[in-house]
Coordinates of C-alpha atoms in Angstrom, one line a residue:
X1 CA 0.0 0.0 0.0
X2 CA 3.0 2.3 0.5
X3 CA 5.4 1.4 -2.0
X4 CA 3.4 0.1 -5.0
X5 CA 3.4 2.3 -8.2
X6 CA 1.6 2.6 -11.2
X7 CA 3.7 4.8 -13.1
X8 CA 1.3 4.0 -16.5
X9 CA -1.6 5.1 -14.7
X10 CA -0.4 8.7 -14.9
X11 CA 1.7 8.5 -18.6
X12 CA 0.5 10.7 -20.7
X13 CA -2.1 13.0 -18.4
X14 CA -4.2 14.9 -20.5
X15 CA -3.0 13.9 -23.7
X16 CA -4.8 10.4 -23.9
X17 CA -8.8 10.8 -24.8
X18 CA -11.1 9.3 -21.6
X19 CA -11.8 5.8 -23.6
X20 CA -8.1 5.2 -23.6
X21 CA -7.7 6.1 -20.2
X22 CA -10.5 3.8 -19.3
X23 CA -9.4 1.4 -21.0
X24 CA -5.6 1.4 -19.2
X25 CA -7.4 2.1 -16.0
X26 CA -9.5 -1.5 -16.9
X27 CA -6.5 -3.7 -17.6
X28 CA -4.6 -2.5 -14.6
X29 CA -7.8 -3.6 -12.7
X30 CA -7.7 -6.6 -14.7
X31 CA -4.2 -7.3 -13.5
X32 CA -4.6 -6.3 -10.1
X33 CA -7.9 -8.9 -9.4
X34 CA -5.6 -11.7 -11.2
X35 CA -2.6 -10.7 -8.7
X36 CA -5.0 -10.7 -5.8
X37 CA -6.3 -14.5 -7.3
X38 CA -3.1 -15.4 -7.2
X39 CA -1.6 -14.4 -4.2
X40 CA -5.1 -15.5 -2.0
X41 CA -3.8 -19.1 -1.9
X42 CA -0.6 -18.3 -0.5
X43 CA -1.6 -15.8 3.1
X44 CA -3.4 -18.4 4.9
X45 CA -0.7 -21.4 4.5
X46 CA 2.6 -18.4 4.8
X47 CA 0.3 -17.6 7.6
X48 CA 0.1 -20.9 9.2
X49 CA 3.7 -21.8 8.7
X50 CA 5.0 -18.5 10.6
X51 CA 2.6 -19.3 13.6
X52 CA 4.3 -23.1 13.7
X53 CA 7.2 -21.4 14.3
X54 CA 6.2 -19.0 16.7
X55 CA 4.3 -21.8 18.4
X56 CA 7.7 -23.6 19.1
X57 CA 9.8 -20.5 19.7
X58 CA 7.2 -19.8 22.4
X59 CA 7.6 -23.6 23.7
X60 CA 11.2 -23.2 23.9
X61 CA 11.1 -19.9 25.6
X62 CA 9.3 -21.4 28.8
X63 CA 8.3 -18.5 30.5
X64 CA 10.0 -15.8 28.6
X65 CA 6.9 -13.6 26.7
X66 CA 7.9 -12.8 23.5
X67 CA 6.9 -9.8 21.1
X68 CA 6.0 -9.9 16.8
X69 CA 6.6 -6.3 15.7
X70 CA 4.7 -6.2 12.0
X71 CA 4.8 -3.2 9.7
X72 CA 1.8 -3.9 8.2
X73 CA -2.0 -4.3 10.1
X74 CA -2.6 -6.8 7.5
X75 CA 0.3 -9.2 8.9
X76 CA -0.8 -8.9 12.6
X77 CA -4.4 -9.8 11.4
X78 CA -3.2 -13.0 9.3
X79 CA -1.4 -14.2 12.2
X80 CA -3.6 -13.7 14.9
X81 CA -6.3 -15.7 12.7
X82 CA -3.7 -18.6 12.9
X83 CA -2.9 -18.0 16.4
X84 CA -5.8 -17.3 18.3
X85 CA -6.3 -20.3 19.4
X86 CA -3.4 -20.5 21.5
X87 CA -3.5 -19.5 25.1
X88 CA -2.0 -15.7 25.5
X89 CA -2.3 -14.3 22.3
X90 CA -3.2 -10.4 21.5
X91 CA -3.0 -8.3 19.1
X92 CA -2.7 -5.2 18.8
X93 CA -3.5 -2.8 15.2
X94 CA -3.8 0.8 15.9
X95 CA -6.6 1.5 19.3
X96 CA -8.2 -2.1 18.5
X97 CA -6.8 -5.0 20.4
X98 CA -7.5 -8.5 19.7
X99 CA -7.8 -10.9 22.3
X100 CA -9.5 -14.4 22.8
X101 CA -9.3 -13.9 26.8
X102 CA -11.6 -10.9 27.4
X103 CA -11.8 -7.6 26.4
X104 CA -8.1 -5.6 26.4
X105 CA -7.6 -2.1 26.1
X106 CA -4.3 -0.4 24.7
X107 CA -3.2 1.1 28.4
X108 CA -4.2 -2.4 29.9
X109 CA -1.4 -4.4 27.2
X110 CA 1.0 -1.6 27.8
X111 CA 0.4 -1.9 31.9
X112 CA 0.9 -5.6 31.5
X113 CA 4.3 -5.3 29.5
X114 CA 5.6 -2.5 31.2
X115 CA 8.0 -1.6 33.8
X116 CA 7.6 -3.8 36.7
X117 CA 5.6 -6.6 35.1
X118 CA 5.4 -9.9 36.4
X119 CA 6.6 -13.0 35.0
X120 CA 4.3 -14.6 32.9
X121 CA 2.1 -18.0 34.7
X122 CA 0.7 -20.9 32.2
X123 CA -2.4 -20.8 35.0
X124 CA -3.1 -17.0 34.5
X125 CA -6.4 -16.9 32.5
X126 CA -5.3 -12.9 31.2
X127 CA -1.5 -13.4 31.4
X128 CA 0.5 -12.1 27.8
X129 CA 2.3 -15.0 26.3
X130 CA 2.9 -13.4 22.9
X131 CA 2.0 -10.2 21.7
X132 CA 1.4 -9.2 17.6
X133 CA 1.6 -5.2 17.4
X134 CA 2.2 -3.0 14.1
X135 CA 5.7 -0.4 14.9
X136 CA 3.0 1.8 16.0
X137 CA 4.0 -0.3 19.6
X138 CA 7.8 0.4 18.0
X139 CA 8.2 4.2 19.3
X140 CA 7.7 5.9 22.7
X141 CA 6.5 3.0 24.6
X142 CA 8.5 0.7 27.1
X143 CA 7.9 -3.4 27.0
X144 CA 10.6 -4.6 29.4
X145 CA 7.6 -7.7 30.3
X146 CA 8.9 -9.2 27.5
X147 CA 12.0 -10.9 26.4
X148 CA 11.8 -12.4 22.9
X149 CA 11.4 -10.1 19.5
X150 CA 10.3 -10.6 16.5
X151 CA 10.5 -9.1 13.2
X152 CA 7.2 -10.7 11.3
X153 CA 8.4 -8.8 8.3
X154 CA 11.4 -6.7 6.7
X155 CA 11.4 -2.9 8.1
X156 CA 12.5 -0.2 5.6
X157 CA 15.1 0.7 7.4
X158 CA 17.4 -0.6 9.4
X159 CA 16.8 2.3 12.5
X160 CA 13.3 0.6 12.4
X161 CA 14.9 -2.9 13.4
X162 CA 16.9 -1.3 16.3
X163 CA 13.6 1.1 17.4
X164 CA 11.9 -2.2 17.8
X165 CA 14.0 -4.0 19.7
X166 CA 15.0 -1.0 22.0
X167 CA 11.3 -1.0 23.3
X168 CA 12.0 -4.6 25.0
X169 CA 16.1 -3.9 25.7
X170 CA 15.5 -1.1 28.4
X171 CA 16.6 -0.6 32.0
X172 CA 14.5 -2.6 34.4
X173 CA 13.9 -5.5 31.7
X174 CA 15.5 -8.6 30.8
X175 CA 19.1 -9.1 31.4
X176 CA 19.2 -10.6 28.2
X177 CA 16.7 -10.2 24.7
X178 CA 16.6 -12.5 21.9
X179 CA 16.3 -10.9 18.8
X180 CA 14.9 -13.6 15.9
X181 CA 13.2 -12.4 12.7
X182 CA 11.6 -13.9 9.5
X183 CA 13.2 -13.7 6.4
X184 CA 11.6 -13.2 2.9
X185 CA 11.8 -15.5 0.0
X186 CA 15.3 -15.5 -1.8
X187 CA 13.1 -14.0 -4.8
X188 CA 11.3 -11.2 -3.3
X189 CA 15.2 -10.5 -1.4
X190 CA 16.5 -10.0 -4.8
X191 CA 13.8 -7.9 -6.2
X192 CA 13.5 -5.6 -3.2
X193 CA 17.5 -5.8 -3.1
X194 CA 17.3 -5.4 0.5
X195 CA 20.9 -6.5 1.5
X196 CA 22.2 -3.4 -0.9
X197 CA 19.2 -1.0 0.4
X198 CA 20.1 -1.7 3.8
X199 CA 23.8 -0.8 3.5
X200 CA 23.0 2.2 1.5
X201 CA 20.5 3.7 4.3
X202 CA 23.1 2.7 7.1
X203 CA 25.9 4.5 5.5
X204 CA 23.5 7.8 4.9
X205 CA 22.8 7.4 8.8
X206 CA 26.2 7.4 9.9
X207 CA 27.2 9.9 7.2
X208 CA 24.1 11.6 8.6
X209 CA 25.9 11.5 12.5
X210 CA 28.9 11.2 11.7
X211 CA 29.5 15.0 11.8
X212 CA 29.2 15.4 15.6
X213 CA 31.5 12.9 16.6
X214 CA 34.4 14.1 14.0
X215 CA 34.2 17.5 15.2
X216 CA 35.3 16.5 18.2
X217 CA 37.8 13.9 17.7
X218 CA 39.6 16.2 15.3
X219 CA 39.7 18.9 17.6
X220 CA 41.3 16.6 20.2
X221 CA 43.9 16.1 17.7
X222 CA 44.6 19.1 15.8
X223 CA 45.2 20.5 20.1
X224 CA 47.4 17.9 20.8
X225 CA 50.1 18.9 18.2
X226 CA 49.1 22.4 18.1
X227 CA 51.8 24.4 20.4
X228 CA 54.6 22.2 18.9
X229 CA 53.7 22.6 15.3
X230 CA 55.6 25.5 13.5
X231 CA 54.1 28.3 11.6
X232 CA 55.1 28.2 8.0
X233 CA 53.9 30.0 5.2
X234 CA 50.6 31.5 7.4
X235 CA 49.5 28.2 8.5
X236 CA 50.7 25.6 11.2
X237 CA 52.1 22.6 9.6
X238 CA 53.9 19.1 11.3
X239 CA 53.5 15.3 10.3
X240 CA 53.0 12.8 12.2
X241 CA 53.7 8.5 12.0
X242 CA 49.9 6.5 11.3
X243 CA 48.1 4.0 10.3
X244 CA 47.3 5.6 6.7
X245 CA 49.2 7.4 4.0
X246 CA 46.5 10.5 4.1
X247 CA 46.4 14.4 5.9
X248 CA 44.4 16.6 7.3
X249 CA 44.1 19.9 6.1
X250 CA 42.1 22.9 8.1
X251 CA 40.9 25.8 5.6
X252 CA 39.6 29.2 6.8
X253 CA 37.0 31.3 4.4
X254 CA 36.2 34.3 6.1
X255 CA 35.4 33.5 9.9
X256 CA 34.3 29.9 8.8
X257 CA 36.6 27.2 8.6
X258 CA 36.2 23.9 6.8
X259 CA 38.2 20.0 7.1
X260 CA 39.1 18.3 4.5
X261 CA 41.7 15.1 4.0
X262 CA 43.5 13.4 1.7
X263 CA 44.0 10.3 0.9
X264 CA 48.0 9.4 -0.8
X265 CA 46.2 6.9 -3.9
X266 CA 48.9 5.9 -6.6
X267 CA 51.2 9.2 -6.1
X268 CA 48.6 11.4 -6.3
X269 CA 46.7 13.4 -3.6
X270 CA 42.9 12.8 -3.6
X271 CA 41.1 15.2 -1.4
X272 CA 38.0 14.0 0.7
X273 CA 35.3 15.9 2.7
X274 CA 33.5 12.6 3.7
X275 CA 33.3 12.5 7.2
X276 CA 34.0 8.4 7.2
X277 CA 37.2 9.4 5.5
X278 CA 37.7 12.1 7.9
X279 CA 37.2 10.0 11.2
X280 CA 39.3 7.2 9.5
X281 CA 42.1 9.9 8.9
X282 CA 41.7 11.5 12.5
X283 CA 41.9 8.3 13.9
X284 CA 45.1 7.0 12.2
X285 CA 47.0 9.8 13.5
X286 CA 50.3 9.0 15.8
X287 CA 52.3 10.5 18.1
X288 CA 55.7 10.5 16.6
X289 CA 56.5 14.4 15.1
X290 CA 58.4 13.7 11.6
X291 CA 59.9 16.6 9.4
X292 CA 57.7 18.0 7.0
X293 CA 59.6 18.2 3.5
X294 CA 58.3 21.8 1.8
X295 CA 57.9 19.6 -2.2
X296 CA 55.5 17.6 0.2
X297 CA 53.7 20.6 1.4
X298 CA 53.5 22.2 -2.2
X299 CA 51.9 19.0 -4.0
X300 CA 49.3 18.7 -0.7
X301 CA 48.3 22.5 -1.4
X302 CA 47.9 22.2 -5.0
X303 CA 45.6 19.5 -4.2
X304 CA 43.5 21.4 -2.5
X305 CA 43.4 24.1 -4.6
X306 CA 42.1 22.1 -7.5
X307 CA 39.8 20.8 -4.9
X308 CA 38.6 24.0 -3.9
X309 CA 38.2 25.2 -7.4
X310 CA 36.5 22.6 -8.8
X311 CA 34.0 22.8 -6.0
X312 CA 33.2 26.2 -7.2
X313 CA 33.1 25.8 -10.6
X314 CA 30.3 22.9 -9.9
X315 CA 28.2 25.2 -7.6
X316 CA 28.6 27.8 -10.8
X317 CA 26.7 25.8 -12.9
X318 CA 24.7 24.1 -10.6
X319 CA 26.2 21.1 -9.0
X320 CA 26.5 19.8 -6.2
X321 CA 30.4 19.3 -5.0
X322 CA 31.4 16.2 -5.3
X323 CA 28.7 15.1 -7.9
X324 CA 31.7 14.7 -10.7
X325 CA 33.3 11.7 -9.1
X326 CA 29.8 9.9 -8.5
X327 CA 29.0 11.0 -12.4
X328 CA 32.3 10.0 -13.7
X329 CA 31.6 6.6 -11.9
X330 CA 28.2 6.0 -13.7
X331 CA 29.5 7.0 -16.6
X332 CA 32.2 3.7 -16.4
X333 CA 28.9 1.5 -15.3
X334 CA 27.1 2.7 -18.4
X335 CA 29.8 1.5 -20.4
X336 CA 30.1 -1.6 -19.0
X337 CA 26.7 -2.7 -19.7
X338 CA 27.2 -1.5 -23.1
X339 CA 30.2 -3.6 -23.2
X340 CA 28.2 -6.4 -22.0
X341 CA 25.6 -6.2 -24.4
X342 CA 28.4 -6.3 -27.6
X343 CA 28.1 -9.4 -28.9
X344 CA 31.0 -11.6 -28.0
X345 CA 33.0 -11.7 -31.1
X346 CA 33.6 -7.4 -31.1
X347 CA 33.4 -7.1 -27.5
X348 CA 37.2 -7.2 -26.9
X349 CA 37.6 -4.3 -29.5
X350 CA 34.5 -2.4 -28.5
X351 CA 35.7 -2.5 -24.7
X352 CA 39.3 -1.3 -25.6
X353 CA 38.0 1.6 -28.4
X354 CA 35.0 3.0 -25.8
X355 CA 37.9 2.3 -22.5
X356 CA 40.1 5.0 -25.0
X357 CA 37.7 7.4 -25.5
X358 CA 36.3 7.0 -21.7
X359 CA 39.5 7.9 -20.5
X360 CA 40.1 10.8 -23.1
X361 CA 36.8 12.4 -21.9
X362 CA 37.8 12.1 -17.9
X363 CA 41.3 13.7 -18.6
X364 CA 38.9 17.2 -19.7
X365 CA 38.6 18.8 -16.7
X366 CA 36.1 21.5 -15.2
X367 CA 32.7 21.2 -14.1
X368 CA 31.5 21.7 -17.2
X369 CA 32.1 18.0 -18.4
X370 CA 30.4 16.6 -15.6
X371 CA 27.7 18.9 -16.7
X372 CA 27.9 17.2 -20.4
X373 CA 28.0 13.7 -18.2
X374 CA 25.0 14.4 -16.3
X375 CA 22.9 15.2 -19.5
X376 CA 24.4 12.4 -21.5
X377 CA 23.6 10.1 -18.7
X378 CA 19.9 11.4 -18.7
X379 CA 19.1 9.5 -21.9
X380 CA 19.8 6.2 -23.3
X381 CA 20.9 7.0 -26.8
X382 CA 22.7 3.8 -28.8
X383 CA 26.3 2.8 -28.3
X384 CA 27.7 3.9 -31.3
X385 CA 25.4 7.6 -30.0
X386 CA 26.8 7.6 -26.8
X387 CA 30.4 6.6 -28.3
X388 CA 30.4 10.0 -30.6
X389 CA 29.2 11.6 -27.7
X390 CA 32.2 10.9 -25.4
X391 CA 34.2 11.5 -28.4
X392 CA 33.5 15.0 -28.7
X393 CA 33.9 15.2 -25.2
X394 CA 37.5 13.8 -25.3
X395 CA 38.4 16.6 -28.3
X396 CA 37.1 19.7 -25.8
X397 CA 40.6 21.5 -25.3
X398 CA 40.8 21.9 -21.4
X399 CA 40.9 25.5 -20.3
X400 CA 42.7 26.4 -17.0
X401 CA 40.7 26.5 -14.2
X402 CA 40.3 29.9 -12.5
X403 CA 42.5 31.0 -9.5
X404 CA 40.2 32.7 -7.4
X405 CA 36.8 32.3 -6.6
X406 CA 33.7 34.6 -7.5
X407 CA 33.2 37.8 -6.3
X408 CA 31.1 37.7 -2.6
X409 CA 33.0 34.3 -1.6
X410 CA 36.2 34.6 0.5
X411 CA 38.9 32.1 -1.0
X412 CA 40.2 30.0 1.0
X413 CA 43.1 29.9 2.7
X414 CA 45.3 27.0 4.7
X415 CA 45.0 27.2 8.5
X416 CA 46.7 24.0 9.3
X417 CA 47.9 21.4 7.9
X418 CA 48.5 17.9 9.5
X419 CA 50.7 15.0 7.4
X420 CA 50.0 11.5 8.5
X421 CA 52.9 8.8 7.4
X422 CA 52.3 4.9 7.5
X423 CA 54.6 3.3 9.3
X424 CA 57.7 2.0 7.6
X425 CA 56.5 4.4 4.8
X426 CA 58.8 7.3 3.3
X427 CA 57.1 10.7 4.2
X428 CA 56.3 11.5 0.5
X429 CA 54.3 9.3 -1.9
X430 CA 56.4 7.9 -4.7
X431 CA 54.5 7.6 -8.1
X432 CA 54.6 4.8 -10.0
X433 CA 55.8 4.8 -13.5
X434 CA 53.0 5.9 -16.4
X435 CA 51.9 2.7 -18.2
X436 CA 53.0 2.6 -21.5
X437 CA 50.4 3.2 -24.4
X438 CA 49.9 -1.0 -24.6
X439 CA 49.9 -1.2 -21.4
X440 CA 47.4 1.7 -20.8
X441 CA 45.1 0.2 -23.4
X442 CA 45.1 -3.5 -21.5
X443 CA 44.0 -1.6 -18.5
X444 CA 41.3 0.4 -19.8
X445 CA 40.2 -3.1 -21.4
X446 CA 40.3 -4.9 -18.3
X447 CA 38.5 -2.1 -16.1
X448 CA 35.8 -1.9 -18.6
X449 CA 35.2 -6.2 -19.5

């Protein structure tokens, strides 16, 4: 109900005459009474084959009450129907509360599987063995009576998961809670592609929080090496031995200051303002004070300066910073599937000619080629389209990028700077030798196949 779409319903709006939208509107009724036809069958035997297993979880538990957190009223309904008639079972879907043992209100299941409950007896005629709630139980209550969850079904995310559990694993509860869910079929798991949806919303979370802790770790650090770190060129400069071949840099625009870090890849400087990357580089940081060679300190600033200025050439035209690597990296998964999709016999040459031009068109810099990738990735033209495409990309002379910024934006400047050497690790990245044209060609063949 909350994530089905009909996108064909609304194609077209108020260019399709009322018979043909009737008749769209009739075959996706069609389809949906046939779907419903089909899936019938299946909810009362699923149903029956979850409560077997909750029947013997709640026979292995002894005395332990357990708790089904469902997202869906639906769910708590089909399961109650299957459960009902074993001793001790309610459920709960928004103010109603179902209950085979007399009539239950809300504040009398929430009394019962609160703070202070008492343990559950087999010869209490009203005593809670297993409750079935929707998350609306999931937020702002307290069920320390219990000590057994539950998930009935997959949350949407994976705070929902811990929200549900934290209502049982409070102070004043069980010393321990067993945690146990239900899993979905391997095909609906790899059409929902939960594994990859659930990393992706966990990362945004700690991305999301990430912030607050960093702040604070780095300013730990940047105080402990602060009175002993000399003053060169306006800013206050010293390396340190780590755990990582990266810095930390400390720019000031105006009265605002901003980290950033860099990560030592291949001999080349590649500057981050990802706050993972930034607790990773905080963390890596030693004790052990190491000269600073001034080469060193030029290639780390020029870094930053591209940084900088590519930053504000995106936000010129509209982009967000940072949105060039992420385009640059869809642009290289376009071509694989393009690559993929040659037939077999050309697919060695096609992978090797589009891996050329591919890398012609990422040597142009400025924002204004992730511009042309953001509109060419927009459309699906055909490969030999989106090869001419790149190519014209790859023949745009680069211009230099501008040295200062716009009028009404204070460029930055370096306040501190903070060199972080691996262990056993020369202070200054050594880069490896250019690939010849071959072997340049082999690996733009083997990146893209």
């Amino acid at each position: 109900a909350t994530q089905l779409a009909m996108p064909l319903l609304l194609s077209g709006v108020g260019a399709a005459p009322p018979a043909a939208a009737r008749e769209t509107l009739r075959a996706h009724l069609d389809a949906v009474t046939t779907l419903r036809a089909l899936v019938r069958p299946a909810v009362d035997a699923d149903a029956d084959a979850r409560a077997a297993a909750l029947r013997a979880l709640a026979a292995d538990a002894g005395a332990v009450r357990i708790v089904v957190f469902c997202s869906h009223a639906r769910t708590v309904q089909a399961l109650y129907r299957a459960l009902r008639g074993v001793a001790g079972v309610l459920a709960i879907t928004g103010p109603r509360v179902w209950a085979a043992q007399g009539r239950w209100s809300r504040a009398d299941v929430l009394g019962a599987l609160g703070p202070g409950a008492a343990p559950w007896r087999p010869d209490d005629p009203r005593g809670i063995r297993l409750l079935l709630t929707t998350d609306l139980l999931s937020e702002g209550v307290e069920l320390q009576g219990a000590g057994i969850v539950v998930h009935g079904d997959v949350a949407w995310t994976p705070a929902r998961f811990e929200q549900r559990v934290g209502r049982v694993a409070r102070i004043g509860g069980q010393s321990e809670v067993g945690v146990t869910r239900f899993v979905p079929p391997c095909g609906a798991e790899e059409l929902l592609e939960l594994g990859s949806r659930f990393a992706r919303k966990e990362r945004a979370r700690h991305r999301a929080v990430a912030g607050t802790r960093l702040s604070a770790d780095t300013r730990v650090l940047f105080e402990s090496w602060r009175r002993s770190a000399p003053a060169q060129q306006g800013c206050l400069m010293a390396a340190v031995r780590g755990t990582r071949d990266g810095c930390l840099a400390l720019l000031r625009r105006g009265d605002a200051f901003e980290l950033l870090g860099g990560m030592a890849v291949a001999g080349r400087w590649q500057i981050t303002d990802d706050p993972r990357d930034l607790s990773v580089l905080t963390h890596a940081a030693g004790d052990t004070e190491l000269p600073l060679p001034a080469t060193e300190v030029r290639a780390i600033r020029r870094a930053l300066q591209r940084w900088c200025e590519a930053g504000a050439g995106a936000s010129a035209v509209g982009l967000a910073h940072g949105t060039e690597r992420a385009l640059r990296r869809a642009m290289r998964q376009r071509l694989d599937a393009m690559v993929r999709n040659t037939p077999l016999a050309t697919r060695a040459d096609a992978a090797l000619r589009w891996g050329e031009t591919l890398d012609a068109a990422l040597a142009v810099p400025g924002a204004g080629t992730a511009q042309a990738f953001a509109r060419l990735l927009r459309v699906r033209p055909d490969p030999a389209a989106f090869a001419g495409a790149l190519e014209a990309l790859a023949a745009r002379r680069p211009r230099e990028a501008p040295r200062t910024e716009r009028s009404g934006h204070p460029r930055p400047r370096l306040a501190a700077l903070l060199r972080i050497v691996p262990d056993g690790a020369a202070s200054t990245p050594q880069a490896p030798p250019r690939p010849s044209g071959k072997a340049a060609r082999s690996r733009s063949a083997s990146n893209l196949a």
